Amino acid sequence: MTQAGKKKKRAVNRSIMLAKKIIIKDGGTPQGIGSPSVYHAVIVIFLEFFAWGLLTAPTLVVLHETFPKHTFLMNGLIQGVKGLLSFLSAPLIGALSDVWGRKSFLLLTVFFTCAPIPLMKISPWWYFAVISVSGVFAVTFSVVFAYVADITQEHERSMAYGLVSATFAASLVTSPAIGAYLGRAYGDSLVVVLATAIALLDICFILVAVPESLPEKMRPASWGAPISWEQADPFASLKKVGQDSIVLLICITVFLSYLPEAGQYSSFFLYLRQIMGFSPESVAAFIAVLGILSIIAQTIVLSLLMRSIGNKNTILLGLGFQILQLAWYGFGSEPWMMWAAGAVAAMSSITFPAVSALVSRTADADQQGVVQGMITGIRGLCNGLGPALYGFIFYIFHVELNELPMPESSSGGSVVAQYHLQQNSIIPGPPFLFGACSVLLALLVALFIPEHTNLNVRSSNWKKHCGSHGHPHSPQAPGEAKEPLLQDTNV
């Protein structure tokens, strides 16, 4: 893109932002406190995932009590169904929010995502059933990112997305420890009541305090551009993967590396609780330490590596750390091994931000949304396939327990040894070794990705697709494809 074209695009963005401010000032936005801001989105995200984080330890217990014989398999199926439904529904909900506004869909997604919380103590079966079905609306991040895109200019967007992601991580750093302590001291019922109250507070905050970021006069429906099924097609971005060899290499790398990562997120804390004999407090502490180390790795360490060894080498280094981490999880038989591997896992979290940075730097300015959308689609697909795959591998290797480890036991080493003897297995965590092999393949594919190459998309239909369905008020920035490390850790 020429310098004149870039200046023209910046001028258009400034004009749109100015028009929004004028419309909002003139009463074009409905109820809310103040003007739309990133802080409204941050509070919504924090409250939702803080509520779910409180339930980390109680959910692991309820999951095993409800499915004592096939705990890992059922956990994988529940999270797999949720992930696939989210993947299928996210484009449609995003397109509808372009027409009907962000606030109503923030309310809808938060309400249905938090709806299963009070069911934990009412009916565990209904609790897990509603969790699975809630995947249709479990796309709060998509709506929040669109909300942020509405109210920020392009040069501000990466920082705004980083603030939202850091808030997500912060909520999961603190809440599992608080939930575990309250559960131990006062019982799980109090934790469920508190989580329900925080979820209701989030809903009330959206109703009362969150202003609409997309004024009615600025919505595409008023411009004669209703949504189409092409916009709502979750596979639309995946269909373009094979049209450029470099894009194909990047997408294969993301798929092979994120598939085991998604499966790990869905089952690892249950694995620590049941197989490694961690107490609820230890699981909460593990989440907190992993979250803090990951934040450091994705900020300070990542920036240093990008400047010193380059983008591609940073990706390769992150994949190497991921292979080591997964192999360590797979062969680890003692709690200290899990802690050591957790530190390596924090370093492996640099992979996807480095991939997003590579795409952002090498793709043409008018193709950012298309390429980043493909990578996001790949990750969404992995969020459905990964948990189900891990659950199935646990099942076929008979990694199950007859009873939950007692956290009151002081002889942690003998408890862990007893459970491993019950498993009668040389390898405690078979899915993690499968994941290590998958990431090794991703590393081999990543070796062929050029360090400095412009991603010229050869199909002219991409630009046509973006031009006919993209809206200047909600462009997809590179940061939109970034997702926090500890997503979906509530089960």
Coordinates of N, CA and C in Angstrom, one line a residue, residues 341-460:
A341 N 7.7 -28.1 35.2 CA 7.1 -28.1 33.8 C 6.2 -26.8 33.6
G342 N 5.6 -26.4 34.7 CA 4.7 -25.2 34.6 C 5.5 -24.0 34.3
A343 N 6.7 -23.9 34.8 CA 7.6 -22.7 34.5 C 8.0 -22.8 33.0
V344 N 8.2 -24.0 32.5 CA 8.5 -24.1 31.0 C 7.3 -23.8 30.2
A345 N 6.1 -24.1 30.7 CA 4.8 -23.8 30.0 C 4.6 -22.3 29.9
A346 N 5.0 -21.6 30.9 CA 4.9 -20.1 30.8 C 5.8 -19.6 29.6
M347 N 7.0 -20.2 29.5 CA 7.8 -19.7 28.3 C 7.2 -20.1 27.0
S348 N 6.5 -21.3 27.0 CA 5.9 -21.7 25.7 C 4.8 -20.8 25.3
S349 N 4.3 -20.0 26.2 CA 3.2 -19.1 25.8 C 3.5 -18.0 24.9
I350 N 4.8 -17.8 24.6 CA 5.3 -16.8 23.6 C 5.0 -17.1 22.2
T351 N 4.6 -18.4 21.9 CA 4.5 -18.9 20.5 C 3.5 -18.1 19.8
F352 N 2.2 -18.1 20.3 CA 1.2 -17.5 19.5 C 1.3 -16.0 19.3
P353 N 1.6 -15.2 20.4 CA 1.9 -13.8 20.1 C 3.0 -13.6 19.1
A354 N 4.0 -14.4 19.0 CA 5.0 -14.3 18.0 C 4.5 -14.6 16.6
V355 N 3.6 -15.6 16.5 CA 2.9 -15.9 15.2 C 2.1 -14.7 14.8
S356 N 1.3 -14.1 15.7 CA 0.5 -13.0 15.4 C 1.3 -11.8 14.9
A357 N 2.4 -11.6 15.6 CA 3.3 -10.5 15.2 C 3.9 -10.7 13.8
L358 N 4.3 -12.0 13.5 CA 4.8 -12.3 12.2 C 3.8 -12.0 11.1
V359 N 2.6 -12.4 11.3 CA 1.5 -12.2 10.3 C 1.3 -10.7 10.2
S360 N 1.2 -10.0 11.4 CA 0.9 -8.6 11.4 C 2.0 -7.8 10.6
R361 N 3.3 -8.2 10.8 CA 4.3 -7.4 10.1 C 4.5 -7.8 8.6
T362 N 4.2 -9.0 8.2 CA 4.5 -9.4 6.9 C 3.2 -9.3 6.0
A363 N 2.0 -9.3 6.5 CA 0.9 -9.2 5.7 C 0.6 -7.8 5.2
D364 N 0.0 -7.6 4.0 CA -0.4 -6.3 3.6 C -1.4 -5.6 4.5
A365 N -1.4 -4.3 4.6 CA -2.3 -3.6 5.5 C -3.7 -3.9 5.3
D366 N -4.1 -4.1 4.0 CA -5.5 -4.4 3.7 C -5.9 -5.9 3.8
Q367 N -4.9 -6.7 4.2 CA -5.2 -8.1 4.3 C -5.0 -8.7 5.8
Q368 N -4.8 -7.7 6.7 CA -4.6 -8.1 8.1 C -5.7 -8.9 8.6
G369 N -6.9 -8.4 8.5 CA -8.1 -9.0 9.0 C -8.3 -10.4 8.5
V370 N -8.1 -10.6 7.2 CA -8.3 -11.9 6.5 C -7.4 -12.9 7.1
V371 N -6.1 -12.6 7.1 CA -5.1 -13.6 7.6 C -5.3 -13.9 9.0
Q372 N -5.5 -12.9 9.9 CA -5.7 -13.1 11.3 C -7.0 -13.8 11.5
G373 N -8.0 -13.6 10.7 CA -9.2 -14.3 10.9 C -9.1 -15.8 10.6
M374 N -8.2 -16.1 9.7 CA -8.0 -17.6 9.4 C -7.3 -18.2 10.6
I375 N -6.3 -17.5 11.2 CA -5.6 -18.1 12.4 C -6.6 -18.2 13.5
T376 N -7.4 -17.2 13.7 CA -8.4 -17.3 14.8 C -9.4 -18.5 14.6
G377 N -9.8 -18.7 13.3 CA -10.7 -19.8 13.0 C -10.0 -21.1 13.3
I378 N -8.7 -21.3 13.0 CA -8.0 -22.5 13.3 C -8.0 -22.7 14.8
R379 N -7.7 -21.7 15.6 CA -7.7 -21.9 17.0 C -9.1 -22.2 17.6
G380 N -10.1 -21.6 17.0 CA -11.5 -21.9 17.4 C -11.8 -23.4 17.2
L381 N -11.4 -23.9 16.0 CA -11.6 -25.3 15.7 C -10.8 -26.2 16.7
C382 N -9.6 -25.8 17.1 CA -8.8 -26.6 18.0 C -9.5 -26.6 19.4
N383 N -10.2 -25.5 19.8 CA -10.8 -25.4 21.1 C -11.9 -26.5 21.2
G384 N -12.5 -26.9 20.1 CA -13.5 -28.0 20.1 C -12.8 -29.4 20.0
L385 N -11.8 -29.5 19.1 CA -11.2 -30.8 18.9 C -10.3 -31.2 20.0
G386 N -9.5 -30.3 20.5 CA -8.5 -30.6 21.5 C -9.0 -31.3 22.8
P387 N -10.0 -30.7 23.4 CA -10.5 -31.3 24.7 C -11.1 -32.7 24.4
A388 N -11.8 -32.9 23.3 CA -12.4 -34.2 23.0 C -11.3 -35.2 22.7
L389 N -10.2 -34.8 22.0 CA -9.1 -35.7 21.7 C -8.4 -36.1 23.0
Y390 N -8.1 -35.2 23.9 CA -7.5 -35.5 25.2 C -8.3 -36.4 26.0
G391 N -9.6 -36.1 26.1 CA -10.5 -37.0 26.9 C -10.5 -38.4 26.3
F392 N -10.5 -38.6 25.0 CA -10.5 -39.9 24.4 C -9.2 -40.6 24.6
I393 N -8.1 -39.9 24.5 CA -6.8 -40.6 24.8 C -6.7 -41.0 26.2
F394 N -7.1 -40.2 27.2 CA -7.2 -40.6 28.6 C -8.0 -41.9 28.7
Y395 N -9.1 -41.9 28.0 CA -10.1 -43.1 28.1 C -9.5 -44.3 27.6
I396 N -8.8 -44.3 26.4 CA -8.3 -45.5 25.8 C -7.1 -46.0 26.5
F397 N -6.4 -45.2 27.3 CA -5.3 -45.6 28.1 C -5.7 -45.9 29.5
H398 N -7.0 -45.8 29.8 CA -7.5 -46.2 31.1 C -6.9 -45.4 32.2
V399 N -6.7 -44.1 32.0 CA -6.3 -43.2 33.0 C -7.5 -42.6 33.8
E400 N -7.9 -43.4 34.7 CA -9.1 -43.0 35.6 C -8.8 -43.4 37.0
L401 N -9.5 -42.9 38.0 CA -9.4 -43.3 39.4 C -10.7 -43.8 39.9
N402 N -10.6 -44.6 40.9 CA -11.8 -45.1 41.5 C -12.3 -44.2 42.6
E403 N -11.5 -43.4 43.2 CA -11.9 -42.4 44.2 C -11.0 -41.2 44.1
L404 N -11.5 -40.0 44.5 CA -10.8 -38.8 44.4 C -9.7 -38.7 45.6
P405 N -8.5 -38.2 45.3 CA -7.5 -38.1 46.3 C -8.0 -37.2 47.5
M406 N -7.7 -37.6 48.7 CA -8.1 -36.8 49.9 C -7.1 -35.7 50.1
P407 N -7.5 -34.5 50.0 CA -6.5 -33.4 50.2 C -6.0 -33.3 51.7
E408 N -6.7 -34.0 52.6 CA -6.2 -33.9 54.0 C -5.0 -34.8 54.2
S409 N -4.7 -35.7 53.3 CA -3.6 -36.7 53.5 C -2.3 -35.9 53.5
S410 N -1.5 -36.2 54.5 CA -0.2 -35.5 54.7 C 0.9 -36.2 53.9
S411 N 0.7 -37.5 53.6 CA 1.8 -38.2 52.9 C 1.5 -38.1 51.4
G412 N 1.8 -36.9 50.8 CA 1.5 -36.7 49.4 C 2.2 -37.6 48.5
G413 N 3.5 -37.9 48.8 CA 4.2 -38.8 47.9 C 3.6 -40.2 47.8
S414 N 3.2 -40.8 49.0 CA 2.7 -42.1 49.0 C 1.3 -42.1 48.3
V415 N 0.5 -41.0 48.5 CA -0.7 -41.0 47.8 C -0.6 -41.0 46.3
V416 N 0.4 -40.2 45.8 CA 0.6 -40.1 44.4 C 1.1 -41.5 43.9
A417 N 2.0 -42.1 44.6 CA 2.5 -43.4 44.2 C 1.4 -44.5 44.2
Q418 N 0.5 -44.4 45.2 CA -0.6 -45.3 45.2 C -1.5 -45.2 44.0
Y419 N -1.8 -44.0 43.6 CA -2.6 -43.7 42.4 C -1.9 -44.2 41.1
H420 N -0.6 -44.0 41.1 CA 0.1 -44.5 39.9 C 0.1 -46.0 39.8
L421 N 0.2 -46.6 41.0 CA 0.1 -48.1 41.0 C -1.3 -48.6 40.5
Q422 N -2.3 -47.8 40.9 CA -3.6 -48.2 40.5 C -3.8 -48.1 39.0
Q423 N -3.1 -47.1 38.4 CA -3.2 -46.9 37.0 C -2.4 -48.0 36.2
N424 N -1.4 -48.6 36.9 CA -0.6 -49.6 36.3 C -0.1 -49.2 34.9
S425 N 0.4 -48.0 34.9 CA 0.8 -47.4 33.6 C 2.2 -46.8 33.7
I426 N 3.1 -47.1 32.8 CA 4.4 -46.5 32.8 C 4.4 -45.0 32.5
I427 N 3.5 -44.6 31.7 CA 3.4 -43.2 31.3 C 2.1 -42.6 32.0
P428 N 2.3 -41.7 32.9 CA 1.1 -41.2 33.7 C 0.2 -40.4 32.8
G429 N 0.8 -39.6 31.8 CA 0.0 -38.7 31.0 C 0.1 -38.9 29.5
P430 N -0.5 -40.0 28.9 CA -0.3 -40.3 27.5 C -0.7 -39.1 26.6
P431 N -1.8 -38.4 26.8 CA -2.2 -37.3 25.9 C -1.1 -36.2 25.8
F432 N -0.4 -36.0 26.9 CA 0.7 -35.0 26.8 C 1.8 -35.4 25.9
L433 N 2.1 -36.7 25.8 CA 3.1 -37.2 24.9 C 2.7 -37.1 23.5
F434 N 1.4 -37.4 23.3 CA 0.8 -37.2 21.9 C 0.9 -35.7 21.5
G435 N 0.6 -34.8 22.5 CA 0.7 -33.4 22.2 C 2.2 -33.0 21.9
A436 N 3.2 -33.6 22.6 CA 4.6 -33.3 22.3 C 4.9 -33.7 20.8
C437 N 4.4 -34.8 20.4 CA 4.7 -35.3 19.0 C 4.0 -34.3 18.0
S438 N 2.8 -33.8 18.3 CA 2.1 -32.9 17.4 C 2.9 -31.6 17.3
V439 N 3.4 -31.1 18.5 CA 4.2 -29.8 18.4 C 5.5 -30.0 17.7
L440 N 6.1 -31.2 17.8 CA 7.3 -31.5 17.1 C 7.1 -31.4 15.6
L441 N 5.9 -31.9 15.1 CA 5.6 -31.7 13.7 C 5.4 -30.2 13.4
A442 N 4.8 -29.5 14.3 CA 4.6 -28.0 14.1 C 5.9 -27.3 14.0
L443 N 6.9 -27.7 14.8 CA 8.2 -27.2 14.7 C 8.9 -27.4 13.4
L444 N 8.7 -28.6 12.8 CA 9.3 -29.0 11.5 C 8.7 -28.1 10.4
V445 N 7.3 -27.9 10.5 CA 6.7 -27.1 9.5 C 7.1 -25.7 9.6
A446 N 7.3 -25.2 10.9 CA 7.6 -23.8 11.1 C 9.0 -23.4 10.5
L447 N 9.9 -24.4 10.4 CA 11.2 -24.2 9.9 C 11.2 -23.7 8.4
F448 N 10.1 -24.0 7.7 CA 10.0 -23.6 6.3 C 9.3 -22.2 6.1
I449 N 8.9 -21.6 7.3 CA 8.2 -20.3 7.2 C 9.3 -19.2 7.0
P450 N 9.3 -18.4 5.9 CA 10.3 -17.4 5.7 C 10.2 -16.4 6.8
E451 N 11.4 -15.8 7.1 CA 11.5 -14.8 8.2 C 11.0 -13.5 7.7
H452 N 11.4 -13.1 6.5 CA 11.0 -11.8 5.9 C 10.4 -12.0 4.5
T453 N 9.1 -12.2 4.5 CA 8.4 -12.4 3.3 C 7.0 -11.7 3.4
N454 N 6.6 -11.0 2.3 CA 5.3 -10.3 2.3 C 4.3 -11.3 1.9
L455 N 3.2 -11.4 2.8 CA 2.2 -12.4 2.5 C 1.2 -11.8 1.4
N456 N 1.6 -12.0 0.2 CA 0.7 -11.5 -0.9 C -0.3 -12.5 -1.2
V457 N -1.5 -12.3 -0.8 CA -2.6 -13.2 -1.0 C -3.0 -13.2 -2.5
R458 N -2.9 -14.4 -3.1 CA -3.1 -14.4 -4.6 C -4.5 -14.4 -5.0
S459 N -5.4 -14.6 -4.2 CA -6.8 -14.6 -4.6 C -7.4 -13.2 -4.5
S460 N -7.9 -12.6 -5.5 CA -8.5 -11.3 -5.5 C -9.9 -11.4 -4.8

